[in-house]
Amino acid sequence: MAQQFPDLGHEVPEITAEALKRRLDAGEAWTLLDTRRPADFAAWQLTHPNIESVNVPFTAFLDGDDPAGDVPEGVPPRDADRPLVTCCAKGISSLYVAEFLTRAGWNVYGLADGMEGWARLYESHEVDADTDATVHQYHRPSSGCLAYLVVSGDEALVVDPLRAFADRYVADAREHGAEVVAVVDTHVHADHVSGVRDVASATGADVLLPAGAADRGLAFDATLVSDGDSLDVGESVVDVVALPGHTTEMTGYRVDDVLFAGDSVFVDSVARPDLEDADEAAVERAARALYETVQSIAAMPDDTVVASNHAGEHTPRAEDGTYTARVGDLRESLAAFSMDESAFVAFVTDDLPPQPNEYQTIIAANLGREDVDDAEAFELELGPNNCAAG
């Protein structure tokens, strides 16, 4: 594939997604030149508060068999204070563009493996909370998806795992001297392929799912849990809490002062109510159920740490580096906590964002009703999540 581009004879340094993210988080300002088709760029792009993205398709840099002599319109100017990095789907055409710009006098990096490399980036931070267990939050920057590992004594629980990183949770638990004994989903996910069965297969752990998943057509064996149930993990007790609204089966899991809230309440928003059933009457019923869920979370003690499933580009981090927030702070920062029911229903049902990419296929896969291999699963997940109301 790389042979289709002329050899410009210039070496270009590549930067990994991990290294780029680290430098962005440290406060460096970068410019990204995305060389994919405009439609692909519009659908999904690399985002970060410290990066400015520009789209110039790689075809603008070609002229038959000979590279064009002039730098195409739209390419950011040379800026010694703001590094430039090129990016495409897999880091191939964009590396050619980086060579082209190097020849023209630009200082430029190529993003290794392009957007695919960005999609494979997975970070973790320990949650600072009043609990005897150790809680680790995982963050996938390309989609904003969050998952959790709870280690208590020599046992561990995984919450909302992504299939693409199933091995990571198992390895991290063992690094902390624990074996995964239970793996749970808070609901039937619409934006990523669940890794509950993969983690269970690797460890022999029990798979726990909300009882309502059976009503949605669950096609594999799992232990079904309901509001008020509990399970023991090491020295900790995990309480099951119903949190309907985003979906009818949406369920949270609480360990001491940490509430794994799934897609109910986020640090900077609340869930959307239309992914299970887009019928107008069903959406309104879901919105009213979500209102009751939000009120129940708002009534929890101030120090309850809400650990949800998603974070956006501008979602603020807590002091510990995680995307979590205490209920007392959310009461002050989230307007949805203080709305009356009618205002809340209007807020979560008006001007809903686009559905997540391939969400119907992902739901079918997560119910065990459709088989997808690892490569297909990875492709299905590419793109941002759209599980928040606004």
Short mmCIF file of C-alpha atoms in Angstrom, two decimals:
data_model
loop_
_atom_site.label_atom_id
_atom_site.label_comp_id
_atom_site.label_asym_id
_atom_site.label_seq_id
_atom_site.Cartn_x
_atom_site.Cartn_y
_atom_site.Cartn_z
CA MET A 1 0.00 0.00 0.00
CA ALA A 2 2.81 2.40 0.86
CA GLN A 3 4.34 1.89 -2.62
CA GLN A 4 1.54 3.90 -4.24
CA PHE A 5 3.15 7.10 -2.97
CA PRO A 6 6.26 8.64 -4.55
CA ASP A 7 9.48 8.22 -2.59
CA LEU A 8 10.47 11.72 -1.46
CA GLY A 9 13.67 10.59 0.24
CA HIS A 10 12.97 12.30 3.57
CA GLU A 11 12.93 10.72 7.03
CA VAL A 12 10.09 11.81 9.30
CA PRO A 13 9.97 11.15 13.04
CA GLU A 14 6.90 9.25 14.21
CA ILE A 15 5.18 9.83 17.53
CA THR A 16 3.03 7.23 19.25
CA ALA A 17 -0.49 7.96 20.42
CA GLU A 18 0.66 7.47 24.01
CA ALA A 19 3.51 9.97 23.68
CA LEU A 20 1.29 12.52 21.92
CA LYS A 21 -1.40 12.23 24.59
CA ARG A 22 1.18 12.62 27.34
CA ARG A 23 2.52 15.83 25.81
CA LEU A 24 -0.96 17.21 25.23
CA ASP A 25 -1.94 16.48 28.83
CA ALA A 26 1.22 18.28 29.96
CA GLY A 27 -0.13 21.45 28.35
CA GLU A 28 1.66 21.50 24.99
CA ALA A 29 -0.34 23.01 22.12
CA TRP A 30 -0.22 21.02 18.88
CA THR A 31 -1.70 21.26 15.40
CA LEU A 32 -2.95 18.07 13.76
CA LEU A 33 -3.20 17.76 9.98
CA ASP A 34 -5.73 15.00 9.24
CA THR A 35 -5.31 13.67 5.70
CA ARG A 36 -8.42 11.47 5.50
CA ARG A 37 -11.45 12.17 3.35
CA PRO A 38 -13.56 15.10 4.63
CA ALA A 39 -16.50 12.79 5.39
CA ASP A 40 -14.30 10.55 7.56
CA PHE A 41 -12.83 13.57 9.32
CA ALA A 42 -16.31 14.99 10.00
CA ALA A 43 -17.55 11.68 11.40
CA TRP A 44 -14.66 11.15 13.84
CA GLN A 45 -11.45 12.97 14.60
CA LEU A 46 -8.72 13.14 17.20
CA THR A 47 -9.81 15.65 19.84
CA HIS A 48 -8.13 17.19 22.86
CA PRO A 49 -8.38 20.68 24.40
CA ASN A 50 -4.75 21.33 23.40
CA ILE A 51 -4.96 20.22 19.79
CA GLU A 52 -6.23 22.13 16.77
CA SER A 53 -7.27 19.83 13.91
CA VAL A 54 -7.21 20.75 10.22
CA ASN A 55 -8.36 18.52 7.37
CA VAL A 56 -6.52 18.49 4.03
CA PRO A 57 -6.99 15.18 2.13
CA PHE A 58 -3.75 13.48 1.07
CA THR A 59 -4.88 13.62 -2.58
CA ALA A 60 -4.18 17.36 -2.47
CA PHE A 61 -0.49 16.47 -2.14
CA LEU A 62 -0.38 14.33 -5.31
CA ASP A 63 -0.14 15.34 -8.94
CA GLY A 64 0.00 12.24 -11.09
CA ASP A 65 3.30 10.44 -10.53
CA ASP A 66 5.06 13.58 -9.38
CA PRO A 67 4.31 15.37 -6.09
CA ALA A 68 2.89 18.86 -6.51
CA GLY A 69 5.46 21.56 -6.05
CA ASP A 70 3.37 23.82 -3.87
CA VAL A 71 2.00 23.17 -0.41
CA PRO A 72 -1.79 22.83 -0.76
CA GLU A 73 -4.12 25.49 0.55
CA GLY A 74 -5.30 24.87 4.10
CA VAL A 75 -2.07 23.44 5.48
CA PRO A 76 -1.24 25.22 8.76
CA PRO A 77 1.71 27.63 8.48
CA ARG A 78 5.11 26.75 9.92
CA ASP A 79 5.03 27.50 13.65
CA ALA A 80 8.08 26.77 15.77
CA ASP A 81 6.00 27.10 18.96
CA ARG A 82 3.28 24.66 17.91
CA PRO A 83 4.39 21.23 16.65
CA LEU A 84 2.56 19.75 13.66
CA VAL A 85 1.56 16.09 13.47
CA THR A 86 -0.07 14.34 10.50
CA CYS A 87 -2.68 11.64 10.87
CA CYS A 88 -4.82 9.34 8.70
CA ALA A 89 -6.65 6.05 9.24
CA LYS A 90 -3.57 3.83 9.66
CA GLY A 91 -0.60 6.22 9.48
CA ILE A 92 0.33 5.45 5.86
CA SER A 93 -0.87 8.28 3.60
CA SER A 94 -0.28 10.81 6.38
CA LEU A 95 3.35 9.72 6.67
CA TYR A 96 3.78 10.51 2.98
CA VAL A 97 2.24 13.95 3.62
CA ALA A 98 4.66 14.44 6.52
CA GLU A 99 7.55 13.68 4.14
CA PHE A 100 6.13 16.16 1.63
CA LEU A 101 5.96 18.90 4.28
CA THR A 102 9.42 18.04 5.60
CA ARG A 103 10.77 18.53 2.09
CA ALA A 104 9.00 21.89 1.99
CA GLY A 105 10.62 23.03 5.25
CA TRP A 106 8.02 22.10 7.88
CA ASN A 107 8.94 20.54 11.21
CA VAL A 108 6.45 17.68 11.38
CA TYR A 109 5.76 14.33 13.02
CA GLY A 110 3.71 11.41 11.75
CA LEU A 111 1.25 9.80 14.17
CA ALA A 112 2.23 6.14 14.33
CA ASP A 113 -0.65 3.90 13.15
CA GLY A 114 -2.90 6.95 12.69
CA MET A 115 -6.41 6.90 14.09
CA GLU A 116 -6.13 3.15 14.64
CA GLY A 117 -3.23 3.79 17.00
CA TRP A 118 -5.26 6.47 18.77
CA ALA A 119 -8.16 4.00 19.15
CA ARG A 120 -5.83 1.48 20.83
CA LEU A 121 -4.68 3.97 23.47
CA TYR A 122 -5.96 3.00 26.95
CA GLU A 123 -5.11 4.84 30.16
CA SER A 124 -5.73 4.12 33.83
CA HIS A 125 -5.77 6.13 37.06
CA GLU A 126 -6.54 5.16 40.64
CA VAL A 127 -9.73 6.67 42.06
CA ASP A 128 -9.30 8.58 45.31
CA ALA A 129 -12.25 7.43 47.41
CA ASP A 130 -13.12 6.31 50.93
CA THR A 131 -13.06 2.57 50.32
CA ASP A 132 -11.03 -0.38 51.54
CA ALA A 133 -10.82 -1.62 47.96
CA THR A 134 -8.56 -0.12 45.30
CA VAL A 135 -10.47 1.25 42.32
CA HIS A 136 -8.83 1.85 38.93
CA GLN A 137 -10.57 3.80 36.18
CA TYR A 138 -9.71 3.04 32.53
CA HIS A 139 -10.18 5.68 29.85
CA ARG A 140 -10.19 5.23 26.07
CA PRO A 141 -9.49 8.75 24.72
CA SER A 142 -10.70 7.94 21.19
CA SER A 143 -14.25 7.26 22.39
CA GLY A 144 -14.42 8.54 25.95
CA CYS A 145 -15.45 5.09 27.24
CA LEU A 146 -14.64 4.36 30.90
CA ALA A 147 -14.30 1.00 32.66
CA TYR A 148 -13.20 -0.06 36.15
CA LEU A 149 -11.15 -2.61 38.06
CA VAL A 150 -11.92 -3.08 41.76
CA VAL A 151 -9.26 -4.94 43.76
CA SER A 152 -10.11 -6.12 47.28
CA GLY A 153 -7.68 -8.47 48.97
CA ASP A 154 -6.81 -11.21 46.51
CA GLU A 155 -9.99 -10.87 44.45
CA ALA A 156 -11.06 -8.39 41.78
CA LEU A 157 -14.18 -7.17 40.01
CA VAL A 158 -14.26 -5.68 36.49
CA VAL A 159 -17.03 -3.21 35.63
CA ASP A 160 -18.07 -2.46 32.04
CA PRO A 161 -15.01 -3.95 30.28
CA LEU A 162 -14.27 -3.30 26.62
CA ARG A 163 -13.60 -6.43 24.59
CA ALA A 164 -10.58 -4.82 22.90
CA PHE A 165 -8.83 -4.57 26.28
CA ALA A 166 -10.05 -7.73 28.03
CA ASP A 167 -6.48 -8.97 28.61
CA ARG A 168 -5.50 -5.66 30.21
CA TYR A 169 -7.90 -5.98 33.16
CA VAL A 170 -6.78 -9.55 33.88
CA ALA A 171 -3.10 -8.61 33.75
CA ASP A 172 -3.58 -5.52 35.93
CA ALA A 173 -5.52 -7.49 38.55
CA ARG A 174 -2.73 -10.06 38.73
CA GLU A 175 -0.14 -7.32 38.99
CA HIS A 176 -1.98 -6.25 42.16
CA GLY A 177 -1.98 -9.81 43.50
CA ALA A 178 -5.62 -10.56 42.69
CA GLU A 179 -7.68 -12.77 40.41
CA VAL A 180 -10.82 -11.52 38.68
CA VAL A 181 -13.76 -13.40 40.25
CA ALA A 182 -16.65 -11.37 38.83
CA VAL A 183 -17.22 -9.21 35.77
CA VAL A 184 -20.31 -7.01 35.30
CA ASP A 185 -21.98 -4.75 32.80
CA THR A 186 -24.18 -1.94 34.02
CA HIS A 187 -26.43 -2.28 30.94
CA VAL A 188 -26.50 -3.50 27.35
CA HIS A 189 -23.97 -1.14 25.78
CA ALA A 190 -24.62 0.57 22.46
CA ASP A 191 -21.22 2.15 21.81
CA HIS A 192 -18.65 -0.59 22.44
CA VAL A 193 -18.44 -4.36 22.28
CA SER A 194 -18.55 -5.70 25.83
CA GLY A 195 -15.68 -7.79 27.15
CA VAL A 196 -17.58 -9.56 29.95
CA ARG A 197 -17.46 -12.98 28.27
CA ASP A 198 -13.81 -12.57 27.24
CA VAL A 199 -12.69 -11.65 30.76
CA ALA A 200 -14.73 -14.54 32.17
CA SER A 201 -13.25 -16.97 29.65
CA ALA A 202 -9.72 -15.94 30.61
CA THR A 203 -10.31 -16.16 34.36
CA GLY A 204 -13.29 -18.35 35.14
CA ALA A 205 -15.00 -15.30 36.66
CA ASP A 206 -18.78 -15.09 37.05
CA VAL A 207 -20.60 -12.88 34.53
CA LEU A 208 -23.26 -10.70 36.18
CA LEU A 209 -25.79 -8.72 34.18
CA PRO A 210 -28.90 -6.72 35.09
CA ALA A 211 -31.99 -8.92 35.13
CA GLY A 212 -33.63 -6.70 32.52
CA ALA A 213 -31.08 -7.83 29.94
CA ALA A 214 -33.10 -11.04 29.63
CA ASP A 215 -36.10 -9.00 28.49
CA ARG A 216 -33.96 -7.52 25.72
CA GLY A 217 -33.11 -10.93 24.29
CA LEU A 218 -29.99 -12.07 26.15
CA ALA A 219 -28.66 -15.15 24.35
CA PHE A 220 -25.88 -16.40 26.66
CA ASP A 221 -25.72 -17.64 30.24
CA ALA A 222 -25.10 -15.10 32.98
CA THR A 223 -26.09 -14.51 36.59
CA LEU A 224 -28.87 -11.94 36.59
CA VAL A 225 -28.93 -9.36 39.40
CA SER A 226 -31.55 -6.90 40.59
CA ASP A 227 -31.87 -3.89 42.86
CA GLY A 228 -31.00 -4.84 46.44
CA ASP A 229 -28.78 -7.81 45.55
CA SER A 230 -25.15 -7.91 46.67
CA LEU A 231 -22.00 -9.89 46.02
CA ASP A 232 -18.74 -10.38 47.89
CA VAL A 233 -15.45 -9.53 46.23
CA GLY A 234 -12.49 -10.15 48.49
CA GLU A 235 -13.07 -8.11 51.64
CA SER A 236 -15.68 -5.84 50.00
CA VAL A 237 -19.44 -6.02 49.53
CA VAL A 238 -20.79 -4.83 46.18
CA ASP A 239 -24.39 -3.58 46.32
CA VAL A 240 -26.65 -3.62 43.25
CA VAL A 241 -28.65 -0.43 42.62
CA ALA A 242 -31.32 0.03 39.92
CA LEU A 243 -30.70 3.21 37.85
CA PRO A 244 -33.20 2.99 34.94
CA GLY A 245 -33.70 5.65 32.29
CA HIS A 246 -30.88 5.39 29.81
CA THR A 247 -32.18 1.84 29.34
CA THR A 248 -34.79 -0.07 31.31
CA GLU A 249 -32.17 -2.46 32.74
CA MET A 250 -29.58 0.22 33.61
CA THR A 251 -28.04 -0.87 36.94
CA GLY A 252 -25.33 0.56 39.17
CA TYR A 253 -22.91 -1.19 41.52
CA ARG A 254 -21.79 0.41 44.76
CA VAL A 255 -18.62 -0.35 46.72
CA ASP A 256 -18.42 1.70 49.92
CA ASP A 257 -18.50 5.35 48.76
CA VAL A 258 -18.04 4.61 45.04
CA LEU A 259 -21.09 4.30 42.78
CA PHE A 260 -20.41 2.75 39.38
CA ALA A 261 -23.23 4.66 37.73
CA GLY A 262 -22.97 3.35 34.18
CA ASP A 263 -24.77 5.62 31.74
CA SER A 264 -27.04 7.45 34.16
CA VAL A 265 -25.16 10.49 35.43
CA PHE A 266 -21.87 11.78 34.05
CA VAL A 267 -19.46 14.38 35.42
CA ASP A 268 -20.84 17.01 33.05
CA SER A 269 -24.22 15.70 31.86
CA VAL A 270 -26.84 13.00 32.16
CA ALA A 271 -27.75 10.10 29.89
CA ARG A 272 -29.93 10.12 26.79
CA PRO A 273 -33.16 8.06 26.96
CA ASP A 274 -33.64 6.92 23.34
CA LEU A 275 -31.14 4.15 22.58
CA GLU A 276 -33.30 1.22 23.66
CA ASP A 277 -36.52 2.35 21.98
CA ALA A 278 -36.77 5.49 19.84
CA ASP A 279 -40.57 5.54 19.85
CA GLU A 280 -41.71 8.95 21.12
CA ALA A 281 -43.85 7.55 23.95
CA ALA A 282 -41.10 5.12 25.00
CA VAL A 283 -38.51 7.92 25.05
CA GLU A 284 -40.73 10.03 27.30
CA ARG A 285 -41.25 7.10 29.69
CA ALA A 286 -37.52 6.52 29.79
CA ALA A 287 -36.88 10.23 30.41
CA ARG A 288 -39.25 10.19 33.39
CA ALA A 289 -37.55 7.08 34.76
CA LEU A 290 -34.19 8.81 34.30
CA TYR A 291 -35.50 11.82 36.24
CA GLU A 292 -36.27 9.55 39.22
CA THR A 293 -32.81 7.98 38.92
CA VAL A 294 -31.11 11.38 38.91
CA GLN A 295 -33.11 12.41 41.96
CA SER A 296 -32.08 9.22 43.75
CA ILE A 297 -28.40 9.90 43.04
CA ALA A 298 -28.78 13.54 44.10
CA ALA A 299 -30.11 12.30 47.46
CA MET A 300 -27.01 10.20 48.14
CA PRO A 301 -24.41 11.44 50.67
CA ASP A 302 -22.21 14.31 49.51
CA ASP A 303 -19.03 12.19 49.51
CA THR A 304 -20.44 9.51 47.20
CA VAL A 305 -18.08 9.26 44.22
CA VAL A 306 -19.96 8.92 40.93
CA ALA A 307 -17.90 6.81 38.52
CA SER A 308 -19.73 6.63 35.20
CA ASN A 309 -19.10 5.18 31.73
CA HIS A 310 -18.18 8.18 29.62
CA ALA A 311 -16.17 11.40 29.44
CA GLY A 312 -16.05 14.00 26.70
CA GLU A 313 -13.28 16.11 25.23
CA HIS A 314 -13.89 18.91 27.73
CA THR A 315 -14.98 16.83 30.73
CA PRO A 316 -13.00 18.04 33.75
CA ARG A 317 -10.82 15.59 35.63
CA ALA A 318 -10.80 15.23 39.39
CA GLU A 319 -7.60 15.93 41.31
CA ASP A 320 -6.70 12.23 41.10
CA GLY A 321 -6.77 12.39 37.30
CA THR A 322 -10.00 10.43 36.96
CA TYR A 323 -13.30 11.41 35.38
CA THR A 324 -15.26 11.17 38.62
CA ALA A 325 -17.16 13.62 40.81
CA ARG A 326 -18.72 13.65 44.25
CA VAL A 327 -22.47 13.98 44.57
CA GLY A 328 -22.14 17.15 46.62
CA ASP A 329 -20.23 18.80 43.77
CA LEU A 330 -22.62 17.51 41.10
CA ARG A 331 -25.53 19.14 42.91
CA GLU A 332 -23.75 22.45 42.35
CA SER A 333 -22.50 21.87 38.80
CA LEU A 334 -25.24 19.90 37.03
CA ALA A 335 -28.38 21.88 36.32
CA ALA A 336 -30.23 18.61 35.69
CA PHE A 337 -30.02 17.84 39.42
CA SER A 338 -32.24 20.81 40.28
CA MET A 339 -34.73 20.73 37.37
CA ASP A 340 -38.35 19.81 37.92
CA GLU A 341 -39.60 16.77 36.03
CA SER A 342 -41.08 18.58 33.03
CA ALA A 343 -37.97 20.70 32.50
CA PHE A 344 -35.77 17.63 32.86
CA VAL A 345 -37.78 15.61 30.33
CA ALA A 346 -37.57 18.47 27.83
CA PHE A 347 -33.81 18.76 28.40
CA VAL A 348 -33.01 15.09 27.77
CA THR A 349 -35.39 14.63 24.82
CA ASP A 350 -34.83 17.83 22.83
CA ASP A 351 -32.15 17.98 20.12
CA LEU A 352 -30.72 14.52 20.78
CA PRO A 353 -27.28 13.81 19.26
CA PRO A 354 -26.77 11.23 16.48
CA GLN A 355 -26.99 7.57 17.43
CA PRO A 356 -23.62 5.91 18.22
CA ASN A 357 -21.88 4.29 15.24
CA GLU A 358 -23.24 0.83 14.39
CA TYR A 359 -25.17 0.80 17.65
CA GLN A 360 -27.74 -1.81 16.62
CA THR A 361 -25.04 -4.30 15.62
CA ILE A 362 -23.13 -3.59 18.83
CA ILE A 363 -26.26 -4.17 20.94
CA ALA A 364 -26.89 -7.47 19.14
CA ALA A 365 -23.28 -8.54 19.77
CA ASN A 366 -23.51 -7.62 23.45
CA LEU A 367 -26.69 -9.66 23.83
CA GLY A 368 -24.94 -12.62 22.21
CA ARG A 369 -27.36 -12.56 19.29
CA GLU A 370 -24.70 -11.77 16.70
CA ASP A 371 -21.12 -12.99 16.46
CA VAL A 372 -18.32 -10.59 15.54
CA ASP A 373 -14.61 -11.39 15.51
CA ASP A 374 -11.99 -9.20 17.16
CA ALA A 375 -11.25 -7.21 14.00
CA GLU A 376 -14.94 -6.56 13.35
CA ALA A 377 -15.49 -5.56 16.96
CA PHE A 378 -12.65 -3.05 16.80
CA GLU A 379 -14.02 -1.51 13.59
CA LEU A 380 -17.54 -1.29 15.03
CA GLU A 381 -16.29 0.84 17.92
CA LEU A 382 -14.37 3.42 15.92
CA GLY A 383 -15.77 6.88 16.48
CA PRO A 384 -17.00 8.95 19.42
CA ASN A 385 -19.64 7.84 21.91
CA ASN A 386 -22.98 9.68 21.91
CA CYS A 387 -24.58 8.43 25.12
CA ALA A 388 -25.07 11.78 26.85
CA ALA A 389 -28.12 14.00 26.43
CA GLY A 390 -26.09 17.14 26.06
#
